[in-house]
Coordinates of C-alpha atoms (C1' of nucleotides) in Angstrom, one line a residue:
Chain A
M1 CA -17.2 20.0 -3.7
V2 CA -18.2 16.6 -3.0
E3 CA -19.0 15.3 0.5
D4 CA -15.8 12.3 1.4
V5 CA -17.9 9.5 2.1
V6 CA -15.0 8.1 3.9
R7 CA -14.6 10.4 6.5
T8 CA -18.6 10.5 6.6
L9 CA -19.1 6.6 7.1
G10 CA -16.7 6.7 9.9
F11 CA -15.9 3.7 11.7
L12 CA -17.4 1.6 8.7
C13 CA -14.6 2.6 6.0
M14 CA -11.9 3.3 9.0
G15 CA -9.7 0.6 7.2
S16 CA -10.0 2.4 3.7
R17 CA -9.1 5.5 5.5
L18 CA -6.1 4.7 8.0
R19 CA -5.0 3.0 4.5
R20 CA -5.2 6.2 2.6
I21 CA -3.8 8.3 5.4
G22 CA -0.9 6.2 5.7
E23 CA -0.2 5.8 2.1
R24 CA -0.2 9.5 1.9
L25 CA 2.3 10.2 5.0
Q26 CA 4.5 7.6 3.0
A27 CA 4.2 9.5 -0.2
D28 CA 5.0 12.8 2.0
T29 CA 7.9 11.0 3.4
Q30 CA 9.3 10.1 0.1
Q31 CA 9.3 13.8 -0.9
I32 CA 11.5 14.4 2.5
I33 CA 13.6 11.5 1.2
D34 CA 14.2 12.8 -2.4
E35 CA 15.0 16.2 -1.6
I36 CA 17.5 15.0 0.6
G37 CA 18.7 13.2 -2.1
L38 CA 18.8 9.5 -1.1
G39 CA 18.1 7.1 -3.6
I40 CA 16.1 4.8 -1.3
Q41 CA 12.0 3.9 -1.1
A42 CA 10.4 4.9 2.2
G43 CA 8.6 1.6 2.3
Q44 CA 12.5 0.4 2.3
Y45 CA 13.7 2.0 5.4
P46 CA 12.2 -0.2 8.1
F47 CA 14.0 -3.5 6.3
L48 CA 17.2 -1.8 7.3
A49 CA 16.0 -0.3 10.6
A50 CA 15.4 -3.4 11.7
I51 CA 18.8 -5.3 10.7
D52 CA 20.3 -1.9 12.0
R53 CA 18.7 -2.6 15.7
A54 CA 18.6 -6.5 15.6
G55 CA 21.8 -7.7 13.7
P56 CA 21.4 -9.7 10.3
L57 CA 18.0 -11.5 10.1
T58 CA 16.6 -14.1 8.1
V59 CA 13.8 -13.4 5.1
G60 CA 11.0 -14.5 7.4
E61 CA 12.3 -12.8 10.5
L62 CA 12.2 -9.3 8.3
A63 CA 8.9 -10.2 7.3
Q64 CA 8.1 -10.4 11.3
A65 CA 10.0 -7.3 12.2
V66 CA 7.8 -5.0 9.6
G67 CA 4.8 -6.9 9.5
I68 CA 4.2 -8.2 6.1
T69 CA 4.1 -11.5 4.9
Q70 CA 7.1 -13.4 3.7
P71 CA 6.8 -12.8 0.0
G72 CA 7.1 -9.4 0.3
A73 CA 9.5 -9.2 2.6
T74 CA 11.8 -11.5 -0.4
R75 CA 10.7 -9.1 -3.3
T76 CA 11.9 -6.1 -0.7
T77 CA 15.2 -7.9 0.4
G78 CA 16.0 -8.4 -3.6
Q79 CA 15.8 -4.7 -4.1
L80 CA 17.9 -4.0 -1.4
L81 CA 20.3 -6.3 -2.8
E82 CA 19.9 -5.0 -6.0
L83 CA 20.4 -1.7 -4.9
G84 CA 23.7 -2.7 -3.1
F85 CA 22.3 -2.0 0.7
V86 CA 22.5 -5.4 1.9
D87 CA 24.0 -8.8 1.4
M88 CA 22.5 -12.4 1.8
Q89 CA 24.3 -15.8 3.0
P90 CA 22.8 -18.9 3.7
A91 CA 23.0 -19.7 7.4
P92 CA 25.8 -21.9 8.5
D93 CA 23.5 -24.0 10.3
D94 CA 20.8 -24.4 8.1
Q95 CA 21.0 -24.2 4.2
R96 CA 17.4 -22.9 3.9
R97 CA 18.0 -19.7 5.7
R98 CA 19.2 -16.7 4.3
L99 CA 20.8 -14.2 6.5
V100 CA 20.4 -10.6 5.4
S101 CA 23.0 -7.9 6.6
L102 CA 23.8 -4.4 5.9
T103 CA 26.4 -4.0 3.7
D104 CA 29.0 -1.0 4.6
K105 CA 27.2 1.2 1.8
G106 CA 23.7 0.5 3.8
Q107 CA 25.2 0.8 7.2
E108 CA 26.5 4.1 5.7
L109 CA 22.9 5.4 4.6
I110 CA 21.6 4.4 8.1
D111 CA 23.9 6.1 9.9
Y112 CA 23.5 9.5 7.9
S113 CA 19.5 8.9 7.5
K114 CA 19.8 8.7 11.2
I115 CA 21.1 12.2 11.3
S116 CA 19.0 13.7 8.2
V117 CA 15.8 11.9 7.3
W118 CA 14.5 10.4 10.2
P119 CA 14.6 13.5 12.4
R120 CA 12.8 15.6 10.4
V121 CA 10.5 12.7 9.6
A122 CA 9.7 12.2 13.1
A123 CA 9.2 15.8 13.7
A124 CA 7.1 16.5 10.7
V125 CA 4.8 13.6 12.1
A126 CA 4.9 14.7 15.8
D127 CA 4.1 18.0 14.4
L128 CA 1.0 16.8 12.7
C129 CA -0.3 14.6 15.5
G130 CA 1.9 14.5 18.3
D131 CA -0.1 17.0 20.3
L132 CA -3.3 15.1 19.7
D133 CA -5.6 13.5 21.8
G134 CA -9.4 12.2 22.3
P135 CA -11.3 9.3 19.9
I136 CA -9.7 8.3 16.7
L137 CA -11.7 9.1 14.7
E138 CA -11.5 13.0 15.8
Q139 CA -7.8 12.5 15.4
L140 CA -7.9 11.2 12.0
A141 CA -9.8 14.2 10.9
A142 CA -7.3 16.5 12.5
I143 CA -4.7 14.8 10.7
E144 CA -6.3 14.8 7.5
D145 CA -6.7 18.5 7.6
G146 CA -3.3 19.3 8.8
L147 CA -2.3 17.3 5.8
A148 CA -4.3 19.4 3.5
E149 CA -2.4 22.8 4.9
A150 CA 0.8 21.6 5.1
P151 CA 2.4 18.4 3.8
L152 CA 5.4 16.9 5.8
A153 CA 7.9 18.1 3.9
Q154 CA 6.8 21.8 4.9
R155 CA 6.7 20.6 8.9
S156 CA 10.5 20.0 9.4
P157 CA 12.2 21.3 12.0
A158 CA 14.3 23.8 9.8
K159 CA 11.2 25.8 9.0
E160 CA 10.1 27.5 11.9
K161 CA 6.4 26.9 12.8
T162 CA 4.2 29.9 11.6
R163 CA 1.1 28.9 13.1
Chain B
M1 CA 10.2 -13.6 18.5
V2 CA 11.7 -10.4 16.2
E3 CA 11.0 -6.9 17.7
D4 CA 8.1 -5.3 16.0
V5 CA 10.4 -2.0 14.1
V6 CA 7.6 -0.2 12.7
R7 CA 5.9 0.2 16.0
T8 CA 8.8 0.8 17.9
L9 CA 10.1 3.5 15.2
G10 CA 6.9 5.4 16.1
F11 CA 6.1 8.6 14.2
L12 CA 8.9 7.8 11.7
C13 CA 7.0 4.9 10.4
M14 CA 3.6 6.0 11.3
G15 CA 2.7 6.1 7.2
S16 CA 3.5 2.2 7.0
R17 CA 1.8 1.6 10.4
L18 CA -1.6 3.1 9.3
R19 CA -1.1 1.4 6.1
R20 CA -0.7 -2.0 7.7
I21 CA -3.4 -1.4 10.1
G22 CA -5.7 -0.1 7.3
E23 CA -5.0 -3.5 5.1
R24 CA -5.5 -5.7 8.3
L25 CA -9.1 -3.8 8.8
Q26 CA -9.9 -4.0 4.9
A27 CA -9.4 -8.0 5.1
D28 CA -11.2 -8.7 7.9
T29 CA -14.4 -6.4 6.6
Q30 CA -13.9 -8.5 3.4
Q31 CA -13.8 -11.6 5.3
I32 CA -17.2 -10.7 7.1
I33 CA -18.6 -9.6 3.7
D34 CA -17.8 -13.0 2.6
E35 CA -19.3 -14.9 5.2
I36 CA -22.5 -13.0 4.4
G37 CA -22.0 -14.3 1.1
L38 CA -22.2 -10.8 -1.2
G39 CA -20.1 -10.9 -4.2
I40 CA -18.4 -7.4 -3.7
Q41 CA -14.9 -6.2 -2.8
A42 CA -14.7 -4.0 0.2
G43 CA -12.7 -1.2 -1.3
Q44 CA -15.8 -0.9 -3.8
Y45 CA -18.5 0.0 -1.0
P46 CA -17.2 3.3 -1.0
F47 CA -17.9 4.1 -4.3
L48 CA -21.4 2.4 -4.2
A49 CA -22.0 4.5 -1.0
A50 CA -21.3 7.9 -2.4
I51 CA -23.6 7.4 -5.4
D52 CA -26.2 6.1 -2.8
R53 CA -25.9 9.2 -0.9
A54 CA -25.1 11.9 -3.3
G55 CA -27.3 10.1 -6.3
P56 CA -25.1 9.8 -9.7
L57 CA -21.7 11.0 -10.1
T58 CA -19.0 11.7 -12.4
V59 CA -15.7 9.3 -12.0
G60 CA -14.5 12.5 -11.1
E61 CA -16.5 13.2 -8.3
L62 CA -16.2 9.7 -7.3
A63 CA -12.3 10.0 -7.0
Q64 CA -12.6 13.5 -4.5
A65 CA -16.0 11.4 -2.7
V66 CA -13.8 8.5 -2.2
G67 CA -10.3 10.1 -1.8
I68 CA -8.1 8.4 -4.6
T69 CA -6.8 9.6 -7.8
Q70 CA -9.1 9.6 -11.0
P71 CA -7.2 6.5 -12.8
G72 CA -8.2 4.2 -9.5
A73 CA -11.6 5.7 -9.7
T74 CA -11.9 4.9 -13.4
R75 CA -10.8 1.7 -13.3
T76 CA -12.7 1.2 -9.9
T77 CA -16.1 2.0 -12.0
G78 CA -15.1 -0.1 -14.7
Q79 CA -15.2 -2.9 -12.4
L80 CA -18.8 -2.1 -10.8
L81 CA -20.5 -1.7 -14.4
E82 CA -18.8 -5.1 -15.0
L83 CA -20.6 -6.7 -12.1
G84 CA -23.7 -4.8 -13.1
F85 CA -23.7 -2.6 -9.9
V86 CA -23.4 0.9 -11.8
D87 CA -24.6 2.2 -15.0
M88 CA -22.7 4.9 -16.7
Q89 CA -23.7 7.4 -19.2
P90 CA -22.4 10.7 -20.9
A91 CA -23.8 14.1 -19.2
P92 CA -26.0 15.6 -21.3
D93 CA -24.7 18.8 -21.1
D94 CA -20.8 17.5 -21.2
Q95 CA -19.7 15.0 -23.6
R96 CA -16.3 14.7 -21.2
R97 CA -18.1 13.8 -18.2
R98 CA -19.6 9.9 -17.6
L99 CA -22.5 9.7 -15.1
V100 CA -22.3 6.8 -12.8
S101 CA -25.4 5.4 -11.2
L102 CA -26.8 2.9 -9.4
T103 CA -28.3 0.1 -11.2
D104 CA -31.5 -1.5 -9.4
K105 CA -28.8 -4.9 -8.1
G106 CA -26.5 -1.8 -7.3
Q107 CA -29.7 -0.2 -5.0
E108 CA -30.3 -3.8 -3.8
L109 CA -26.8 -4.6 -3.0
I110 CA -26.5 -1.4 -0.8
D111 CA -29.9 -1.5 0.8
Y112 CA -29.5 -5.2 2.1
S113 CA -25.7 -4.0 3.3
K114 CA -27.3 -1.3 4.9
I115 CA -28.8 -3.9 7.1
S116 CA -26.2 -6.8 7.2
V117 CA -22.7 -5.7 7.0
W118 CA -22.7 -2.5 7.8
P119 CA -24.2 -2.6 11.3
R120 CA -21.8 -5.4 11.7
V121 CA -18.8 -4.0 10.4
A122 CA -19.1 -0.9 12.1
A123 CA -19.8 -2.3 15.3
A124 CA -16.7 -4.5 15.1
V125 CA -14.8 -1.5 14.7
A126 CA -16.3 0.6 17.2
D127 CA -16.0 -2.5 19.5
L128 CA -12.3 -2.8 18.8
C129 CA -11.4 1.0 19.1
G130 CA -14.3 3.2 19.9
D131 CA -13.2 3.5 24.0
L132 CA -10.0 4.2 23.0
D133 CA -8.9 7.5 23.8
G134 CA -5.5 9.6 24.1
P135 CA -1.9 9.8 22.4
I136 CA -2.2 8.5 18.8
L137 CA 0.3 6.0 19.2
E138 CA -1.1 4.4 22.2
Q139 CA -4.5 4.1 20.5
L140 CA -2.8 2.4 17.6
A141 CA -0.9 -0.5 19.6
A142 CA -4.1 -0.9 21.0
I143 CA -5.8 -1.5 17.9
E144 CA -2.9 -3.7 16.7
D145 CA -2.8 -6.0 20.0
G146 CA -6.7 -6.2 19.5
L147 CA -6.8 -7.5 16.1
A148 CA -3.9 -10.2 17.2
E149 CA -6.6 -11.1 20.1
A150 CA -9.8 -11.3 18.2
P151 CA -10.3 -10.5 14.3
L152 CA -13.3 -8.1 13.1
A153 CA -15.4 -11.1 12.5
Q154 CA -15.1 -12.3 15.9
R155 CA -16.6 -8.9 17.3
S156 CA -19.7 -8.8 15.9
P157 CA -22.5 -7.7 17.6
A158 CA -24.2 -11.2 17.3
K159 CA -21.5 -12.6 19.4
E160 CA -22.0 -11.9 22.9
K161 CA -19.2 -10.1 24.2
T162 CA -16.5 -12.6 26.5
R163 CA -14.4 -10.4 28.2
Chain C
dG1 C1' 19.3 -44.3 6.1
dA2 C1' 14.9 -44.2 3.6
dT3 C1' 10.6 -41.7 3.9
dG4 C1' 7.1 -38.2 4.9
dG5 C1' 6.0 -34.3 7.3
dT6 C1' 7.7 -29.7 8.6
dT7 C1' 10.2 -25.2 7.4
dA8 C1' 12.4 -21.5 4.5
dT9 C1' 12.2 -19.2 0.6
dA10 C1' 11.1 -18.3 -4.3
dT11 C1' 8.0 -17.5 -7.9
dA12 C1' 3.3 -16.7 -9.8
dA13 C1' -1.0 -14.2 -10.4
dC14 C1' -3.6 -10.7 -8.5
dG15 C1' -5.6 -6.6 -6.1
dT16 C1' -5.1 -1.5 -5.8
dG17 C1' -3.3 2.2 -5.0
dT18 C1' 0.0 5.9 -7.8
dT19 C1' 2.1 9.0 -12.0
dA20 C1' 2.5 10.3 -16.4
dT21 C1' 0.3 10.8 -21.0
dA22 C1' -3.1 10.0 -24.6
dT23 C1' -7.6 11.1 -26.5
dA24 C1' -12.1 13.6 -26.8
dT25 C1' -14.9 17.9 -25.7
dT26 C1' -15.7 22.0 -23.8
dT27 C1' -13.9 26.8 -23.4
dG28 C1' -12.2 31.2 -24.5
dC29 C1' -9.8 34.6 -27.1
dT30 C1' -8.9 37.3 -31.5
Chain D
dA1 C1' -15.3 31.2 -37.0
dG2 C1' -11.0 29.0 -35.4
dC3 C1' -7.6 27.8 -32.8
dA4 C1' -5.0 27.4 -27.7
dA5 C1' -6.0 26.3 -23.4
dA6 C1' -8.0 23.7 -20.2
dT7 C1' -11.1 19.9 -18.6
dA8 C1' -12.8 14.8 -18.0
dT9 C1' -12.0 10.2 -18.8
dA10 C1' -8.8 6.3 -20.4
dT11 C1' -5.0 3.8 -20.6
dA12 C1' 0.0 2.0 -19.7
dA13 C1' 3.8 1.4 -16.9
dC14 C1' 4.7 0.9 -11.9
dA15 C1' 4.5 0.3 -6.4
dC16 C1' 4.0 -2.9 -3.3
dG17 C1' 0.8 -5.1 -0.9
dT18 C1' -1.7 -9.9 -1.1
dT19 C1' -2.6 -15.4 -1.7
dA20 C1' -2.1 -19.6 -3.4
dT21 C1' 1.9 -23.0 -4.4
dA22 C1' 6.6 -24.8 -5.8
dT23 C1' 11.1 -26.0 -4.4
dA24 C1' 14.7 -27.3 -1.7
dA25 C1' 16.3 -28.3 3.0
dC26 C1' 15.9 -30.1 7.6
dC27 C1' 14.1 -33.5 11.1
dA28 C1' 12.1 -37.7 12.8
dT29 C1' 10.4 -41.7 12.3
dC30 C1' 10.3 -46.7 11.3

DNA sequence: GATGGTTATATAACGTGTTATATATTTGCT
DNA sequence: AGCAAATATATAACACGTTATATAACCATC
């Protein structure tokens, strides 16, 4: 068995480490989404959630809300448009801005997700790291160990905790 | 100003959040590397560090050591080969395995990085989150706030803390 | 009211992760 | 020995982030 360098190097590799844990969590989340059978990518949720919370937003506002760059927001918005979850129309007062709003289909997806996917994901993540405390490196180690033991999909509220 | 949905949604978006913080940290680290003038990508360091610590490793062992999949390790190894930092040769006992070792140039890079880049990065990250404690969501919020105030490059040990 | 700078979005090119699959070598069984 | 299964690496195709730049619309000033 080979040493996990990223873990060993601690603060030095914290960027790589956060990133790989984030990727793992998103992949696990995707698995839950697929199990429930929704045709959406985990990374697209924050966009829909932002509009659901704040009402129609422009592409730039979406980028800010989700914390990525504008070209990334443009692309994901295009995908959501393609999938029929959102609608886009120029802002009446400023033709440069494109207002992105939820379609009925998008609103339904969100409403259903709120009762099916989101609670399950949030509970699974909380099960994984909700009770943690202490220095961040220790918590990250605990999270990685936890994920190795049981992925998010096995930490859903439906399944009784056996530990 | 638009609400940061990923932060607001907490555990539900923890994957996205860890990922984006990791990307930010890596970008900041890259800036420090570039300032010092080394021709390497932040994400390539863990590969060289792994070999430096453990001696020559196969592609598969590198993937394990760095915590990514094998095709990713194959690609990065190819880049490091191209850059002249590593050498590859078939393992004597098993022609399928390719042993990756540091070249003199690679070893020099590592040795120099150990005194120039690594301490600075580790100190900057420690400055950012070394003293944190408590629930992970709170720590992540503190890290994001901290990065917004001052990127890693401004948290080097050379610069006196002004706060 | 034309012109130059700013702002919003789109597009292109790239980096680096993933999954799926092809290829070559080794291993193990009859 | 010979052949099937397993293993190690490479390659292809894709996801999704980035930076740099093009284009269109708005605004301010002369």
